[in-house]
Amino acid sequence: MKLTGREKSSLILEGVITVILLILLNMAIIIITQDIIQSNPGINNGIFMIKQSMRIGPMQTQIWSYQRILIAILIVIDVWVVWWRLRRRYHLYQMNHIIRELHYIAQGHLDHRIPFRLKGSEQHVITSVNALVDSAVQSMDDERKIEKSKDELITNVSHDLRTPLTSIIGYLGLIEDKQYRSEEDILKYTHIAYEKAKQMKNLVEDLFEYTKVQQHGSPVNIMKIDLNQLLEQLTASFELEAQHKGIEITSSVEPNPLMIEADPEKLGRVFSNLVANALKYGNGASYIRIAARQERDRVVVKVSNDGTPIPAKSIDHLFERFYRAEGSRSRATGGTGLGLAIVKSIVDLHHGDVRATSNADETSFIVTLPLKQEQPEKKN
């Protein structure tokens, strides 16, 4: 840290004043000491005898006079006092610089950091202040992202709820105003309204599930489960729907049994969403395969189908809320755009990873999970 010209001048002036004051003080001490010694014959004779008895070296050189010893002691003390005063003043200037930098940051210049480096405890202060500002800026950025995320969530939910709700009100309004020709028209209108109501119900349920797993500290009921049994039950639950679409659904686990620590309900929701996603959007698929294998201390589960590939530009956005690779197709199948976002949230809760790959031959969602979950420390 460089001192300003005014600070340097002030430091030099303080040093000069300190030296002058010390010289005057030293002269006073020497004069008072001489007066005391000369006015007391006993002390004077004692000092003379000590000087005669104390000789140094082979030449038997007499020790210096007491005046020289006193002056030497006073010079050492003077040097220490000047050094201490100047160092104290220099540290004060350093703290003033730090305070000015803090005031500048506090005025809203949050992109500014204290630029200079010091030695000792002052550097710890600078490092702590810069780290504190970084943390505050990061917290503000996170808060802005959360607020933006909430706004986007409200906007998307409002839009997705308004569309089916408008249809429901429209068709029920036709019935209410008796704008129908036959009973068949009434049945048609009520059926459309019913389907739209189910679509709204699915959206609300997915939204509830998504917000639940997104909450900080969301409870996870970790227990040991056999992944083979879980996947067999899953394939059995989708088997009838898959047969109606001409799709063969199978699962395989290696080794068998494969024990994993996880929340069975949430993990079941992950693979259920992935299979449901393949059934909805895997146009032209002939199979859906769920293959799990152990790789050291982790488990890799691959859910694959040979349906229509996902566009390359959509792969990186699949796990975003309300993202639809093909919006028109999603609306036709009743998709909410939250299924894969729920998958990612649950996988994150299990300290795992999920990604997607797609080409002309096969589309795969790959979930990687640890075999064992880290248990939170119990508080006494």
XYZ file of C-alpha atoms in Angstrom:
380
model
C 0.000 0.000 0.000
C 1.413 3.405 -0.999
C 1.021 6.392 1.282
C -0.176 9.689 -0.104
C 2.159 12.715 -0.155
C 0.272 14.270 2.733
C 0.549 11.089 4.784
C 4.301 10.835 4.090
C 4.807 14.442 5.163
C 2.768 13.878 8.298
C 4.766 10.717 9.077
C 8.095 12.538 8.643
C 6.886 15.477 10.747
C 5.766 13.169 13.531
C 9.161 11.421 13.442
C 11.024 14.740 13.670
C 8.836 15.982 16.536
C 9.277 12.689 18.385
C 13.068 12.838 17.978
C 13.210 16.454 19.242
C 11.052 15.622 22.257
C 13.197 12.564 23.056
C 16.410 14.617 22.777
C 15.047 17.190 25.207
C 13.875 14.413 27.535
C 17.270 12.716 27.364
C 19.093 15.951 28.178
C 16.810 16.478 31.160
C 17.444 12.915 32.384
C 21.245 13.301 31.985
C 21.312 16.658 33.806
C 19.124 15.399 36.640
C 21.275 12.266 36.960
C 24.513 14.296 37.093
C 23.051 16.635 39.725
C 21.996 13.698 41.876
C 25.421 12.014 41.624
C 27.474 15.185 42.209
C 25.359 16.246 45.174
C 25.808 12.845 46.828
C 29.521 12.082 47.580
C 28.726 8.489 48.547
C 27.207 7.679 45.141
C 30.041 9.545 43.383
C 32.733 7.584 45.273
C 30.887 4.304 44.654
C 30.778 4.917 40.894
C 34.494 5.822 40.909
C 35.408 2.578 42.722
C 33.317 0.510 40.309
C 35.070 2.142 37.345
C 38.514 1.401 38.869
C 37.671 -2.241 39.626
C 36.113 -3.092 36.280
C 38.718 -3.471 33.541
C 38.211 -5.256 30.201
C 40.621 -7.077 27.898
C 44.368 -7.822 28.053
C 45.166 -4.109 28.131
C 43.039 -3.735 31.297
C 41.025 -0.985 29.677
C 38.704 0.832 32.024
C 34.958 0.699 31.361
C 33.262 3.756 29.885
C 32.023 6.439 32.134
C 28.500 6.141 33.469
C 27.462 9.121 31.273
C 28.288 7.170 28.109
C 26.454 4.088 29.350
C 23.408 6.190 30.206
C 23.503 7.901 26.814
C 23.775 4.535 25.019
C 20.765 3.184 26.931
C 18.775 6.301 26.175
C 19.646 6.086 22.454
C 18.416 2.484 22.290
C 15.182 3.464 24.036
C 14.822 6.477 21.723
C 15.224 4.348 18.591
C 12.597 1.880 19.826
C 10.159 4.682 20.735
C 10.559 6.378 17.322
C 10.112 3.052 15.517
C 7.045 2.184 17.602
C 5.441 5.621 17.045
C 6.047 5.608 13.281
C 4.860 2.008 12.926
C 1.709 2.789 14.953
C 1.021 5.833 12.777
C 1.661 3.804 9.599
C -0.837 1.132 10.737
C -3.340 3.889 11.442
C -2.946 5.156 7.882
C -3.422 1.593 6.611
C -6.669 1.241 8.557
C -7.831 4.618 7.221
C -7.223 3.345 3.681
C -9.199 0.180 4.440
C -12.061 2.217 5.925
C -12.158 4.472 2.838
C -12.311 1.393 0.610
C -15.144 0.002 2.756
C -17.093 3.264 2.476
C -16.631 3.162 -1.295
C -17.962 -0.406 -1.461
C -20.832 0.462 0.910
C -21.922 3.232 -1.476
C -22.985 0.537 -3.948
C -19.741 -0.274 -5.770
C -20.092 -4.002 -5.096
C -17.835 -4.910 -8.007
C -14.921 -3.175 -6.242
C -12.464 -5.055 -3.996
C -9.714 -3.742 -1.704
C -6.754 -3.926 -4.119
C -3.647 -3.572 -1.951
C -1.829 -6.230 0.081
C -0.440 -5.697 3.574
C 1.453 -7.726 6.116
C 0.191 -9.143 9.364
C -3.303 -8.831 10.777
C -4.295 -6.025 8.373
C -4.078 -8.445 5.451
C -6.432 -10.829 7.281
C -8.883 -7.930 7.573
C -8.625 -7.185 3.827
C -9.027 -10.856 2.888
C -12.057 -11.193 5.172
C -13.669 -8.017 3.809
C -13.185 -9.097 0.179
C -14.545 -12.560 0.974
C -17.527 -11.017 2.767
C -18.320 -8.788 -0.225
C -17.992 -11.762 -2.592
C -20.371 -13.742 -0.390
C -22.854 -10.859 -0.213
C -22.785 -10.381 -3.991
C -23.237 -14.119 -4.539
C -26.180 -14.164 -2.118
C -27.774 -11.221 -3.915
C -27.286 -12.941 -7.287
C -28.792 -16.149 -5.921
C -31.733 -14.223 -4.484
C -32.326 -12.509 -7.826
C -32.200 -15.858 -9.597
C -34.682 -17.319 -7.101
C -37.042 -14.371 -7.581
C -36.720 -14.671 -11.351
C -37.300 -18.411 -11.094
C -40.431 -17.839 -9.005
C -41.749 -15.301 -11.504
C -41.117 -17.693 -14.378
C -42.798 -20.504 -12.443
C -45.903 -18.387 -11.799
C -46.003 -17.264 -15.438
C -45.637 -20.782 -16.814
C -48.140 -22.284 -14.391
C -50.646 -19.537 -15.147
C -50.249 -20.093 -18.871
C -50.511 -23.876 -18.653
C -53.545 -23.712 -16.362
C -55.306 -21.031 -18.379
C -55.274 -23.024 -21.632
C -57.228 -26.105 -20.429
C -59.335 -23.963 -18.088
C -60.425 -21.795 -21.028
C -61.466 -24.942 -22.913
C -63.364 -26.301 -19.910
C -65.243 -23.029 -19.416
C -65.910 -22.748 -23.152
C -67.414 -26.218 -23.590
C -69.366 -26.107 -20.331
C -70.594 -22.674 -21.409
C -71.969 -24.192 -24.603
C -73.890 -26.698 -22.521
C -75.020 -24.002 -20.063
C -76.319 -21.837 -22.951
C -77.903 -24.911 -24.588
C -75.872 -24.423 -27.740
C -75.944 -28.066 -28.722
C -77.951 -30.030 -31.211
C -78.115 -33.466 -29.631
C -77.111 -35.565 -26.697
C -74.041 -36.613 -28.642
C -72.860 -32.992 -28.650
C -73.334 -32.815 -24.869
C -71.299 -36.001 -24.390
C -68.625 -34.672 -26.719
C -68.379 -31.371 -24.876
C -68.307 -32.983 -21.439
C -65.672 -35.492 -22.595
C -63.406 -32.691 -23.820
C -63.952 -30.782 -20.570
C -63.154 -33.958 -18.608
C -59.910 -34.535 -20.518
C -58.867 -30.925 -20.009
C -59.664 -31.218 -16.281
C -57.426 -34.313 -16.063
C -54.702 -32.351 -17.819
C -55.017 -29.618 -15.171
C -54.946 -32.249 -12.423
C -51.729 -33.716 -13.833
C -50.145 -30.284 -13.967
C -51.109 -29.503 -10.372
C -49.810 -32.875 -9.151
C -46.520 -32.464 -11.027
C -46.199 -28.911 -9.775
C -46.793 -30.057 -6.205
C -44.222 -32.830 -6.563
C -41.691 -30.451 -8.114
C -42.038 -27.790 -5.402
C -41.856 -30.491 -2.721
C -38.534 -31.897 -3.940
C -37.185 -28.376 -4.562
C -37.728 -27.277 -0.974
C -34.540 -26.898 1.051
C -34.185 -29.793 3.441
C -36.801 -31.882 1.650
C -37.139 -35.142 3.657
C -35.597 -38.211 2.050
C -36.506 -41.586 3.515
C -33.272 -43.471 2.872
C -33.358 -47.258 3.155
C -31.761 -50.283 1.512
C -33.736 -51.473 -1.494
C -33.286 -54.112 -4.178
C -33.089 -52.182 -7.433
C -34.042 -55.289 -9.421
C -37.362 -55.618 -7.575
C -38.123 -51.923 -7.966
C -37.516 -51.998 -11.729
C -39.507 -55.239 -12.174
C -42.502 -53.683 -10.416
C -42.109 -50.601 -12.589
C -42.064 -52.521 -15.875
C -45.086 -54.551 -14.743
C -47.063 -51.358 -14.053
C -46.368 -50.031 -17.584
C -46.603 -53.347 -19.425
C -50.273 -53.047 -20.451
C -49.898 -49.486 -21.743
C -46.750 -50.486 -23.639
C -48.531 -53.456 -25.261
C -51.332 -51.185 -26.501
C -48.680 -49.107 -28.290
C -46.816 -52.142 -29.607
C -43.780 -51.498 -27.408
C -41.806 -54.175 -25.554
C -40.678 -52.990 -22.102
C -37.927 -54.910 -20.283
C -35.560 -54.438 -17.344
C -32.215 -56.002 -16.444
C -29.943 -55.577 -13.420
C -26.324 -56.619 -13.003
C -25.487 -58.034 -10.507
C -28.748 -59.414 -9.207
C -29.717 -58.585 -6.514
C -28.321 -55.050 -6.559
C -28.800 -53.319 -3.215
C -28.792 -49.525 -3.104
C -29.492 -46.926 -0.441
C -32.261 -44.587 -1.629
C -35.783 -43.331 -1.039
C -37.870 -46.039 -2.781
C -40.865 -43.774 -3.398
C -38.824 -40.954 -4.917
C -36.551 -43.275 -6.884
C -39.631 -45.045 -8.242
C -40.935 -41.640 -9.369
C -37.659 -41.016 -11.261
C -37.871 -44.171 -13.387
C -41.660 -43.927 -13.693
C -41.295 -40.439 -15.181
C -38.567 -41.600 -17.566
C -40.624 -44.580 -18.794
C -43.775 -42.422 -19.088
C -41.730 -39.883 -21.043
C -40.541 -42.622 -23.432
C -44.120 -43.882 -23.925
C -45.475 -40.385 -24.616
C -42.780 -39.015 -26.876
C -40.971 -42.058 -28.288
C -42.979 -42.102 -31.518
C -42.405 -45.266 -33.533
C -40.512 -47.025 -30.741
C -40.488 -50.809 -30.625
C -38.857 -51.189 -27.209
C -38.127 -49.500 -23.902
C -35.188 -51.019 -22.053
C -34.179 -50.308 -18.453
C -30.646 -51.575 -17.776
C -28.896 -51.121 -14.416
C -25.320 -52.081 -13.633
C -22.920 -51.489 -10.766
C -19.722 -49.547 -11.437
C -17.530 -49.589 -8.313
C -19.361 -47.551 -5.677
C -22.034 -46.239 -8.052
C -25.027 -47.533 -10.002
C -25.740 -46.546 -13.599
C -29.327 -46.957 -14.815
C -30.046 -46.477 -18.513
C -33.604 -46.011 -19.821
C -33.533 -46.360 -23.625
C -35.966 -46.442 -26.533
C -35.638 -46.497 -30.328
C -38.293 -43.891 -31.022
C -38.018 -40.498 -32.673
C -34.705 -38.895 -31.642
C -34.611 -35.701 -29.602
C -33.254 -32.676 -31.511
C -29.648 -31.908 -30.595
C -30.529 -28.309 -29.651
C -32.993 -29.595 -27.034
C -30.720 -32.070 -25.217
C -29.167 -29.462 -22.902
C -32.583 -28.027 -21.948
C -34.556 -31.204 -21.290
C -34.319 -30.975 -17.500
C -35.435 -27.342 -17.302
C -38.860 -26.570 -15.885
C -41.694 -26.456 -18.444
C -39.304 -27.081 -21.323
C -40.854 -29.023 -24.169
C -38.733 -30.272 -27.042
C -41.849 -30.102 -29.233
C -44.501 -27.876 -27.723
C -47.379 -28.963 -29.941
C -46.671 -32.647 -29.362
C -46.462 -32.124 -25.596
C -49.838 -30.427 -25.491
C -51.345 -33.223 -27.531
C -50.071 -35.831 -25.094
C -50.924 -33.800 -22.025
C -47.323 -33.196 -20.946
C -46.704 -30.629 -18.223
C -43.028 -29.996 -18.895
C -42.198 -30.831 -15.260
C -41.555 -34.566 -15.470
C -37.845 -34.379 -16.270
C -37.338 -31.421 -13.921
C -38.742 -33.621 -11.131
C -36.359 -36.404 -12.203
C -33.348 -34.107 -11.926
C -34.453 -32.713 -8.556
C -34.874 -36.183 -7.050
C -31.561 -37.395 -8.488
C -29.867 -34.313 -6.998
C -31.403 -35.157 -3.619
C -29.673 -38.546 -3.909
C -26.327 -36.870 -4.799
C -26.479 -38.383 -8.274
C -26.420 -37.219 -11.883
C -28.751 -37.543 -14.862
C -28.101 -36.832 -18.522
C -29.600 -37.621 -21.913
C -28.204 -38.804 -25.230
C -30.048 -39.199 -28.525
C -29.230 -40.252 -32.059
C -30.990 -41.866 -34.984
C -30.713 -45.330 -33.401
C -31.564 -44.759 -29.747
C -32.527 -42.187 -27.135
C -31.238 -42.813 -23.598
C -31.611 -41.202 -20.196
C -28.699 -42.193 -17.956
C -29.057 -41.903 -14.177
C -25.953 -42.311 -11.994
C -26.466 -42.842 -8.247
C -24.147 -43.679 -5.331
C -24.603 -47.113 -3.773
C -24.596 -45.566 -0.296
C -25.995 -42.219 0.799
C -24.200 -39.958 3.244
C -26.204 -39.938 6.458
C -26.579 -36.502 8.106
C -24.855 -36.140 11.485
C -27.211 -36.407 14.415
C -27.288 -33.391 16.710
C -27.114 -34.018 20.426
